[in-house]
Short mmCIF file of C-alpha atoms in Angstrom, two decimals:
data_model
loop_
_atom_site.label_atom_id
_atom_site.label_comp_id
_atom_site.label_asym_id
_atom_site.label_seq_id
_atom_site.Cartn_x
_atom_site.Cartn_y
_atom_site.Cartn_z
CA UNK A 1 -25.61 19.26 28.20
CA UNK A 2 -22.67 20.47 26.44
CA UNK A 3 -22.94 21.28 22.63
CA UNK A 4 -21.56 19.11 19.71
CA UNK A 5 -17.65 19.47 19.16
CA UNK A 6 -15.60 18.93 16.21
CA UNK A 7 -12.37 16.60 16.63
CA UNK A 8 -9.93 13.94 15.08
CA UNK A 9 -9.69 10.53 16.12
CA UNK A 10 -5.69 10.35 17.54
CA UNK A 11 -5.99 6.67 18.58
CA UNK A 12 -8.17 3.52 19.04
CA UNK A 13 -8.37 0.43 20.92
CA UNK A 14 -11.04 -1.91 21.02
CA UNK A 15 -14.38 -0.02 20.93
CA UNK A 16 -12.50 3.37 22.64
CA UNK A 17 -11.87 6.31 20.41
CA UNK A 18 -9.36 9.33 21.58
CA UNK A 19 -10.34 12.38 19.92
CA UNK A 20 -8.59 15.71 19.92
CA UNK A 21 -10.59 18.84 19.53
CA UNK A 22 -10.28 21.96 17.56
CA UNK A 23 -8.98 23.44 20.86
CA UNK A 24 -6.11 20.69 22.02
CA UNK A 25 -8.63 19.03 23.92
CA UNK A 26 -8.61 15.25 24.52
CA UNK A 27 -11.86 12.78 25.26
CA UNK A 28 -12.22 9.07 25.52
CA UNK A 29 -15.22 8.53 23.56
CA UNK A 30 -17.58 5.44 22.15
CA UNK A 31 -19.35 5.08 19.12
CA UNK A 32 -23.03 6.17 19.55
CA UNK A 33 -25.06 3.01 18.46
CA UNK A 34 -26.72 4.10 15.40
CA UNK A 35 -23.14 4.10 13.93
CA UNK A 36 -22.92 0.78 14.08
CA UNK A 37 -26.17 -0.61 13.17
CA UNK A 38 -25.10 1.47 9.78
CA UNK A 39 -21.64 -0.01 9.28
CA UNK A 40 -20.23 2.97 10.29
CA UNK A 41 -15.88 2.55 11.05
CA UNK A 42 -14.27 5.20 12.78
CA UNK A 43 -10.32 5.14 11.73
CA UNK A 44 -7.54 7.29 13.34
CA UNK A 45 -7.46 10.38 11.47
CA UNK A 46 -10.71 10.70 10.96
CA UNK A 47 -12.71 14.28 11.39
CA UNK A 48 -15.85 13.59 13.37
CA UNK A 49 -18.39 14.72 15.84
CA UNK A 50 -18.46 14.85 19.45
CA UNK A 51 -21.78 15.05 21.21
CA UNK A 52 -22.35 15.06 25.26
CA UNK A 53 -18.51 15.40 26.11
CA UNK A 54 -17.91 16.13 29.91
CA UNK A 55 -15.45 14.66 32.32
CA UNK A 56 -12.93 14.22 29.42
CA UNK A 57 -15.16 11.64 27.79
CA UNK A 58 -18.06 11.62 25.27
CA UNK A 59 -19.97 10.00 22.05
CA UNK A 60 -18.70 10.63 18.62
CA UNK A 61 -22.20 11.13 16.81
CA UNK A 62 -21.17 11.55 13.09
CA UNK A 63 -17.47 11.24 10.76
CA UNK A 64 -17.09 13.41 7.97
CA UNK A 65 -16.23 12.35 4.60
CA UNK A 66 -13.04 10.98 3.91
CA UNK A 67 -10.41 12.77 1.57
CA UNK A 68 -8.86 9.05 1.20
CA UNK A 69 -8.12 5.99 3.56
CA UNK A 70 -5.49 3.28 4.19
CA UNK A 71 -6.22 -0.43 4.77
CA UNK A 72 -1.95 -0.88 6.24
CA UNK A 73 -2.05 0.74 7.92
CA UNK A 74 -6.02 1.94 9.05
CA UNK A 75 -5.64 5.85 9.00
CA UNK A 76 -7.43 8.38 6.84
CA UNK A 77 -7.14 11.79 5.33
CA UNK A 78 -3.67 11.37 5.38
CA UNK A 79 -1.34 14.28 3.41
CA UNK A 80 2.13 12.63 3.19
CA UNK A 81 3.73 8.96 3.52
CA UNK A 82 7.23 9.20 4.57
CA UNK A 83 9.29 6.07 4.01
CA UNK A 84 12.18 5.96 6.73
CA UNK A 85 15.29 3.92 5.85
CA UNK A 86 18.38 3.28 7.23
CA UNK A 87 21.61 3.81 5.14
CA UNK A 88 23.32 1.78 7.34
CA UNK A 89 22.39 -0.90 10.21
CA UNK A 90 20.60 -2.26 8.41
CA UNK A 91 22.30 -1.28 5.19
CA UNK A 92 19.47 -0.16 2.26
CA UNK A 93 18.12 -3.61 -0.01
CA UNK A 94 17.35 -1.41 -3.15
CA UNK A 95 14.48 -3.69 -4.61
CA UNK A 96 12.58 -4.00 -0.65
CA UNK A 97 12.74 0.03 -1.46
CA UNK A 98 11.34 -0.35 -4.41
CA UNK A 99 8.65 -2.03 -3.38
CA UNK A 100 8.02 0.17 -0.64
CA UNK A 101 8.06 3.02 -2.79
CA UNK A 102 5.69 0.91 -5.47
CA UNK A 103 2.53 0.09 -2.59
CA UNK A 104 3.29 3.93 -1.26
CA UNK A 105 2.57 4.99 -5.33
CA UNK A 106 -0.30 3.13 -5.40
CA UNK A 107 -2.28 4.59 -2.81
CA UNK A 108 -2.70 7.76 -4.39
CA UNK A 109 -0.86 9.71 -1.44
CA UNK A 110 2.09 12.21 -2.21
CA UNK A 111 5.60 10.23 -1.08
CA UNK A 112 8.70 11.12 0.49
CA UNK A 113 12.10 9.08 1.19
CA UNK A 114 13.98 10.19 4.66
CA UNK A 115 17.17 8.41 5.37
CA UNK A 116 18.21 7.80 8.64
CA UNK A 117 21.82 6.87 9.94
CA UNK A 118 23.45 9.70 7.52
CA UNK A 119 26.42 9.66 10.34
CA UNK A 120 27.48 6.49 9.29
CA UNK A 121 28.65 7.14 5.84
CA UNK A 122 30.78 9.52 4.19
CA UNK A 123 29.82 13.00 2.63
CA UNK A 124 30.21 11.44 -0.67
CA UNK A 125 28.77 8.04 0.29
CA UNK A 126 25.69 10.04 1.35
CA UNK A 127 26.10 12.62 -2.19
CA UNK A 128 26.45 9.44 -4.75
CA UNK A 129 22.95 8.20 -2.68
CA UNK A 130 21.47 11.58 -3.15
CA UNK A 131 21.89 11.41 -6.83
CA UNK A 132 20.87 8.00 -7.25
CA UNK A 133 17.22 7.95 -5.46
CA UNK A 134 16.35 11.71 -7.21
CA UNK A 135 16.94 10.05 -10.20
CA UNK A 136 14.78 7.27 -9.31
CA UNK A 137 12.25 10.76 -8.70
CA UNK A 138 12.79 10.42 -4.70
CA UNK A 139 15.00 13.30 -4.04
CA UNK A 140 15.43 12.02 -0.69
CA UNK A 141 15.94 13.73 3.13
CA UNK A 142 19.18 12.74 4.92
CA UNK A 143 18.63 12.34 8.97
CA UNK A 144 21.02 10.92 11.79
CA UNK A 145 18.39 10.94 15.14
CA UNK A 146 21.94 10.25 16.83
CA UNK A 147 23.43 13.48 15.91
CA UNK A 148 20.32 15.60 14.70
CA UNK A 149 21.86 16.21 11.65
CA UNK A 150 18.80 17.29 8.64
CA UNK A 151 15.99 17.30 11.20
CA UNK A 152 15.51 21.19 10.84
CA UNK A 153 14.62 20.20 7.29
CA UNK A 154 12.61 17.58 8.39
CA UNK A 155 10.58 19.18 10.43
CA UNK A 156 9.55 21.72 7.69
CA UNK A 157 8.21 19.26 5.39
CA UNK A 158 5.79 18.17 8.57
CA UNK A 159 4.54 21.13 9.52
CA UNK A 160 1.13 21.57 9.07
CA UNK A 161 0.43 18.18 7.48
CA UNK A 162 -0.46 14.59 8.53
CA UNK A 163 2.02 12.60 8.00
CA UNK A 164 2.32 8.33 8.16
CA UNK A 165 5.69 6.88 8.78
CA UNK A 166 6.16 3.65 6.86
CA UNK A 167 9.29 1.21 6.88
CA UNK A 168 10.67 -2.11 7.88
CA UNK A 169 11.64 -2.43 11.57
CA UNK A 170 14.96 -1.45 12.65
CA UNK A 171 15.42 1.85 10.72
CA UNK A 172 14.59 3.98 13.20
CA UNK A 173 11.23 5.49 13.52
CA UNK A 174 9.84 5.84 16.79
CA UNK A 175 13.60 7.00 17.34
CA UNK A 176 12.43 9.57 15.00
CA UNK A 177 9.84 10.65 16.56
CA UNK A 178 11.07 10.29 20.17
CA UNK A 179 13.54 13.23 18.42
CA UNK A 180 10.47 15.61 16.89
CA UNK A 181 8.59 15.09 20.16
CA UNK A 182 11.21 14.68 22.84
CA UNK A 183 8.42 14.62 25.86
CA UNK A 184 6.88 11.48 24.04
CA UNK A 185 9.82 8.43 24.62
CA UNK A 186 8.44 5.66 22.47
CA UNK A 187 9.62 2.59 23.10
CA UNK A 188 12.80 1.74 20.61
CA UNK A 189 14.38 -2.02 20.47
CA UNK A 190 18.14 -2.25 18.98
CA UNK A 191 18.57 -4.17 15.58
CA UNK A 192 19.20 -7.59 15.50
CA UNK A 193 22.82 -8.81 15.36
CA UNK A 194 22.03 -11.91 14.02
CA UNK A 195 19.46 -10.83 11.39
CA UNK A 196 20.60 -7.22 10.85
CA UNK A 197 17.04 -6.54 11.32
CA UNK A 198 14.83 -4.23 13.72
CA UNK A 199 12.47 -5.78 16.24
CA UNK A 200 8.29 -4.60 16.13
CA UNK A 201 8.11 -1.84 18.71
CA UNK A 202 4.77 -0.33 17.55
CA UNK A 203 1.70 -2.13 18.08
CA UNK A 204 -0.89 0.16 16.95
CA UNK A 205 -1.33 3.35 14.70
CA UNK A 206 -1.62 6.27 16.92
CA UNK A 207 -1.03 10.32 15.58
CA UNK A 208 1.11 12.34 17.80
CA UNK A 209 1.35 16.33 17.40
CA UNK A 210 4.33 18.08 16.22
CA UNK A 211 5.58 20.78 18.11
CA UNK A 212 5.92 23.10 14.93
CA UNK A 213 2.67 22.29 14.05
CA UNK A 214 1.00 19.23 12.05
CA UNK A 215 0.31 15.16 13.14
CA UNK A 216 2.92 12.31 12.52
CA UNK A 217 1.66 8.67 12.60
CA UNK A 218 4.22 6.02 13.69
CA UNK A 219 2.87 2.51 12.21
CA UNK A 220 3.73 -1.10 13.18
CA UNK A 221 6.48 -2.11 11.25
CA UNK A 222 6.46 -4.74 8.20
CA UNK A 223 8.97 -6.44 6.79
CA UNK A 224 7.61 -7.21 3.01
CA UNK A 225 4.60 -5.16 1.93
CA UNK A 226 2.40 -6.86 -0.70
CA UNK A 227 2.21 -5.89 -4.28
CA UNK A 228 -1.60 -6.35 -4.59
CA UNK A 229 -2.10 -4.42 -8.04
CA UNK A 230 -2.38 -5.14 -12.05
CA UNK A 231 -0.47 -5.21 -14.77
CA UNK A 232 -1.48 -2.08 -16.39
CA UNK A 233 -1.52 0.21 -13.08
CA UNK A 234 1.74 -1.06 -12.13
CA UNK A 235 3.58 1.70 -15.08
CA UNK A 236 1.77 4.24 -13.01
CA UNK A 237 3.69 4.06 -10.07
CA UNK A 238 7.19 4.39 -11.26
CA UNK A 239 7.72 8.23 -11.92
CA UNK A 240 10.53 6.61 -14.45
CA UNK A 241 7.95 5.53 -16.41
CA UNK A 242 4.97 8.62 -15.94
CA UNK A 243 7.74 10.89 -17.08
CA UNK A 244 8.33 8.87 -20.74
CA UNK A 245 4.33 8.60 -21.09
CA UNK A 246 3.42 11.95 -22.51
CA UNK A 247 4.20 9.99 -25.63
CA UNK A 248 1.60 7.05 -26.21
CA UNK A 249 2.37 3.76 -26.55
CA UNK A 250 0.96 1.98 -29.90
CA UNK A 251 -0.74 -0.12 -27.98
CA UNK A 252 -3.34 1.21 -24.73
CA UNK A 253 -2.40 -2.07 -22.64
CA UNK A 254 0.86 -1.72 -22.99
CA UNK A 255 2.99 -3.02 -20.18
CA UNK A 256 6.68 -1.66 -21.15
CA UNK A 257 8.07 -5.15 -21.76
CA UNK A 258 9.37 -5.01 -25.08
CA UNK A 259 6.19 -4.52 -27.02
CA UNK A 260 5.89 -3.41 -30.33
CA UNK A 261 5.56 0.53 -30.20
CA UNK A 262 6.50 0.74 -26.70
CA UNK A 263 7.99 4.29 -26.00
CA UNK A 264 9.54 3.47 -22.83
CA UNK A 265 13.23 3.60 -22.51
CA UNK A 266 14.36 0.33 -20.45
CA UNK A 267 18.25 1.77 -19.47
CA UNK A 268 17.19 2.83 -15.90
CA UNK A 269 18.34 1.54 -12.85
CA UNK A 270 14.59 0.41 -11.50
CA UNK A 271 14.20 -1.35 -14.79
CA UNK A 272 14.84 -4.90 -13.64
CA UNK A 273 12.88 -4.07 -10.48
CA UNK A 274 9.63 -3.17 -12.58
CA UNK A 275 9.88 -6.55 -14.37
CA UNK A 276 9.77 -8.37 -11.35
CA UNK A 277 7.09 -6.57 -9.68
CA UNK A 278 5.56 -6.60 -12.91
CA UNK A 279 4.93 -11.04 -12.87
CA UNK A 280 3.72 -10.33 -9.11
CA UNK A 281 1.10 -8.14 -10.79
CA UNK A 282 0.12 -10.78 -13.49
CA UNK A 283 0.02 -13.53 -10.73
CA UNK A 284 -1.90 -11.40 -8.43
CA UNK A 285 -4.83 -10.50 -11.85
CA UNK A 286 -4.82 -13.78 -12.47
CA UNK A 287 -5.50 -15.04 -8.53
CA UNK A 288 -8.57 -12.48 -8.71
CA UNK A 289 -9.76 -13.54 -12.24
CA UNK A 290 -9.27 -17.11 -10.65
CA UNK A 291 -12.00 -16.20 -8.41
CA UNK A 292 -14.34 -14.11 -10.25
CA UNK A 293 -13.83 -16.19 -13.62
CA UNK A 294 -12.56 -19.49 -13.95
CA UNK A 295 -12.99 -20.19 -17.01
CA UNK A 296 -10.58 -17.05 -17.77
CA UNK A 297 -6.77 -16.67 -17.84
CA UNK A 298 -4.24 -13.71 -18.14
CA UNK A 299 -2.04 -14.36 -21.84
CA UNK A 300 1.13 -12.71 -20.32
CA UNK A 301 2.51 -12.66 -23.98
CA UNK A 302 -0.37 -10.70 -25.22
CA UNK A 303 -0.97 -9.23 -22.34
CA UNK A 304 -4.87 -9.67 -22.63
CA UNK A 305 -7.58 -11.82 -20.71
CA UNK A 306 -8.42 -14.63 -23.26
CA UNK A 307 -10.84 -17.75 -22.36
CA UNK A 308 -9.97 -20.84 -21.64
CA UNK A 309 -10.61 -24.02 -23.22
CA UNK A 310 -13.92 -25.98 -22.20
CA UNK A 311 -12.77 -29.31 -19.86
CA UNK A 312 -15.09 -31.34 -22.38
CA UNK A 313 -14.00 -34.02 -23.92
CA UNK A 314 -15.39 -35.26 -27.58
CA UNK A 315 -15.42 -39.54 -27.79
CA UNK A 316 -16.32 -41.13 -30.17
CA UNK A 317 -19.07 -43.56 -29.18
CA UNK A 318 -18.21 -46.84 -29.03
CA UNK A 319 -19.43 -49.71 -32.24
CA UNK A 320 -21.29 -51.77 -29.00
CA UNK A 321 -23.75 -48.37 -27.85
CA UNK A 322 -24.59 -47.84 -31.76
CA UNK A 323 -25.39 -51.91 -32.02
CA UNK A 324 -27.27 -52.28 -28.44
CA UNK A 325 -28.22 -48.96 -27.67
CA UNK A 326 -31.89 -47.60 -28.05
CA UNK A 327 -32.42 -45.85 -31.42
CA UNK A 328 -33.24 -42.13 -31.32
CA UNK A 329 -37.16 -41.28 -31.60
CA UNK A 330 -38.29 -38.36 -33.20
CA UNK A 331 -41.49 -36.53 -34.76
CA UNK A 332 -40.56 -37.27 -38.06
CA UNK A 333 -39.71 -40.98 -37.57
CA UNK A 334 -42.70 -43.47 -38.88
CA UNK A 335 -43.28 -47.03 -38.09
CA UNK A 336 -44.35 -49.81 -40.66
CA UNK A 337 -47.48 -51.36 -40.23
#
C-alpha cells in the first residue's frame, strides 16, 4: 500500500474528486466514509489527503483547514478574484460593475479589474477608463485575447497565486484562459446580437494550471450577483469610503447618508451607486430580522432596529357584557347573609 499524499482538489462532479499532487500528479478519488458521516465537504481548492492512491485513483482521508471559502462560486483558499469585463461587446454598465466589485469586497478576498476588448477603443478611450476605475481604487489591467495586447502583465499578477475569474457572460473568460493555457480550448459561445449579452459556457468550477506558475479558476457565469449584506458593512466595501474613515463619524452606525457628523464626502462618482445598494442592504436586514424577529423592524431614518407595535387591540367593553355578564369573584369579595 502506497503512503498518504498531499494534494488539491482541481475539480468535482458528483461524488468524484480530481486531486493534483505536490508532484503534478492527477487521481480520481472518493470521499472515505467517515467524511461524510461527519459533514465533511470537500470544495475545489481545497488542500487534503490522499490515502491508498494507485492506478491514478485513490481516497482523500482528511482536508486541511481552510484559509477562507466561497459559497458562488464553491472554491476555497482562494488568493485573488479577478473581475473580467468587456470595454466593448458588450459595452461596460458602470453600476452591474459596481456591484460586482461590492459582493467581490465583501468576501474578504484581495480584488482586481482586467478589461478585455482594449482593441476596440482608442488609446485615449482606454486612458480616460484607466483614470476613472483607479479612482474608483481599481487601477485596472487592459487585455485584448484577440490581439494579446497586456497579457504579459497579466500573467505576472497570476503567477504563483490562485486566482477565480468572475464576470457576466460574454466578456470573455474562458477566451482568456484558452489564451494563458493555449493546450486547454475551452469552449467559448459569441455574444448575443439581440441581447448584447454572452451565452453560459462554463458549467462547473474547475482550476487549471498556469504555465508560469499558479491556478486560475474559470466560474459559470452570472448575470446579476446578489447584494446579500447590511447596512453598516456595506461602507466597508467601497475603498471611496475606507479611505475618508480614518476620521470617525459622530455617530458608530453611521451609514454615510447625510447624517449628522458624517465625515464622508458624497462628490464621487460611485456615490449614487452606494445609495442604491445601500436600500438593497436595508431590505435584505430587514428580510432576515423578518425571520428571526417579527416583532422587529429596521427605522431607515434612524438607522436603528426599533420594535414594533403589539397587533392588540384595546375595546372598550360593551354596556350589555357589564349588565349580563358574570361579576368578577375574588378573595376579598363577601356575601350577605
Amino acid at each position: 500500500m502506497l503512503p498518504s499524499a498531499i494534494g488539491t482538489v482541481i475539480a468535482v462532479q458528483a461524488n468524484f474528486y480530481q486531486v493534483q499532487l505536490l508532484n503534478g500528479q492527477q487521481l480520481l478519488c472518493t470521499k472515505r466514509e467517515k467524511l461524510k458521516k461527519i459533514g465533511t465537504k470537500v470544495m475545489v481548492g481545497d488542500v487534503v489527503t490522499v490515502a491508498d492512491w494507485q492506478s491514478e485513483r485513490g481516497v482523500i482521508t482528511t482536508v486541511a483547514e481552510r484559509r477562507n471559502e466561497l459559497d458562488r462560486p464553491p472554491i476555497a483558499n482562494v488568493d485573488c478574484i479577478m473581475l473580467v469585463f468587456a470595454l466593448a461587446e458588450p459595452a461596460i454598465d458602470p453600476l452591474l460593475l459596481s456591484k460586482f466589485l461590492v459582493k467581490a469586497e465583501s468576501t474578504d478576498i484581495p480584488v482586481q479589474l482586467c478589461l478585455n476588448k482594449c482593441d476596440l477603443l482608442s488609446v485615449a478611450e482606454q486612458e480616460q477608463w484607466i483614470a476613472r476605475l483607479s479612482a474608483w481604487g481599481y487601477p485596472p489591467i487592459l487585455i485584448s485575447t484577440l490581439t494579446s495586447a497586456g497579457l504579459s502583465a497579466l500573467q505576472e499578477q497570476l503567477r504563483d497565486r490562485m486566482t477565480v475569474l468572475a464576470g457576466h457572460s460574454g466578456v470573455g473568460k474562458s477566451s482568456l484562459i484558452n489564451q494563458l493555457i493555449p493546450d486547454l480550448d475551452l469552449r467559448v459561445a459569441a455574444v448575443s446580437g439581440k441581447l448584447n449579452r454572452g451565452r453560459h459556457t462554463t458549467r462547473h468550477v474547475e482550476l487549471f494550471n498556469l504555465p508560469t506558475g499558479g491556478l486560475i479558476a474559470d466560474t459559470p457565469g452570472f448575470n446579476q450577483p446578489d447584494l446579500t449584506c447590511y447596512p453598516t458593512d456595506l461602507p466597508t466595501y467601497f475603498p471611496e469610503i475606507r479611505s475618508q474613515l480614518p476620521s470617525n463619524c459622530q455617530f458608530n452606525d453611521c451609514v454615510h447618508q447625510g447624517e449628522p457628523g458624517c465625515v464622508i464626502d458624497r462628490e464621487w462618482e460611485r456615490y449614487p451607486h452606494y445609495l442604491e445598494f445601500l436600500a438593497e442592504a436595508i431590505k435584505y436586514q430587514q428580510q432576515v430580522i423578518n425571520q428571526k424577529q417579527p416583532d422587529a423592524q429596521w427605522k431607515q431614518k434612524t438607522n436603528k432596529l426599533e420594535p414594533l407595535l403589539a397587533a392588540k387591540r384595546y375595546r372598550r367593553v360593551s354596556r350589555r357584557s357589564q349588565t349580563q355578564g358574570l361579576p368578577d369573584l375574588t378573595e376579598d369579595s363577601t356575601e350577605d347573609d
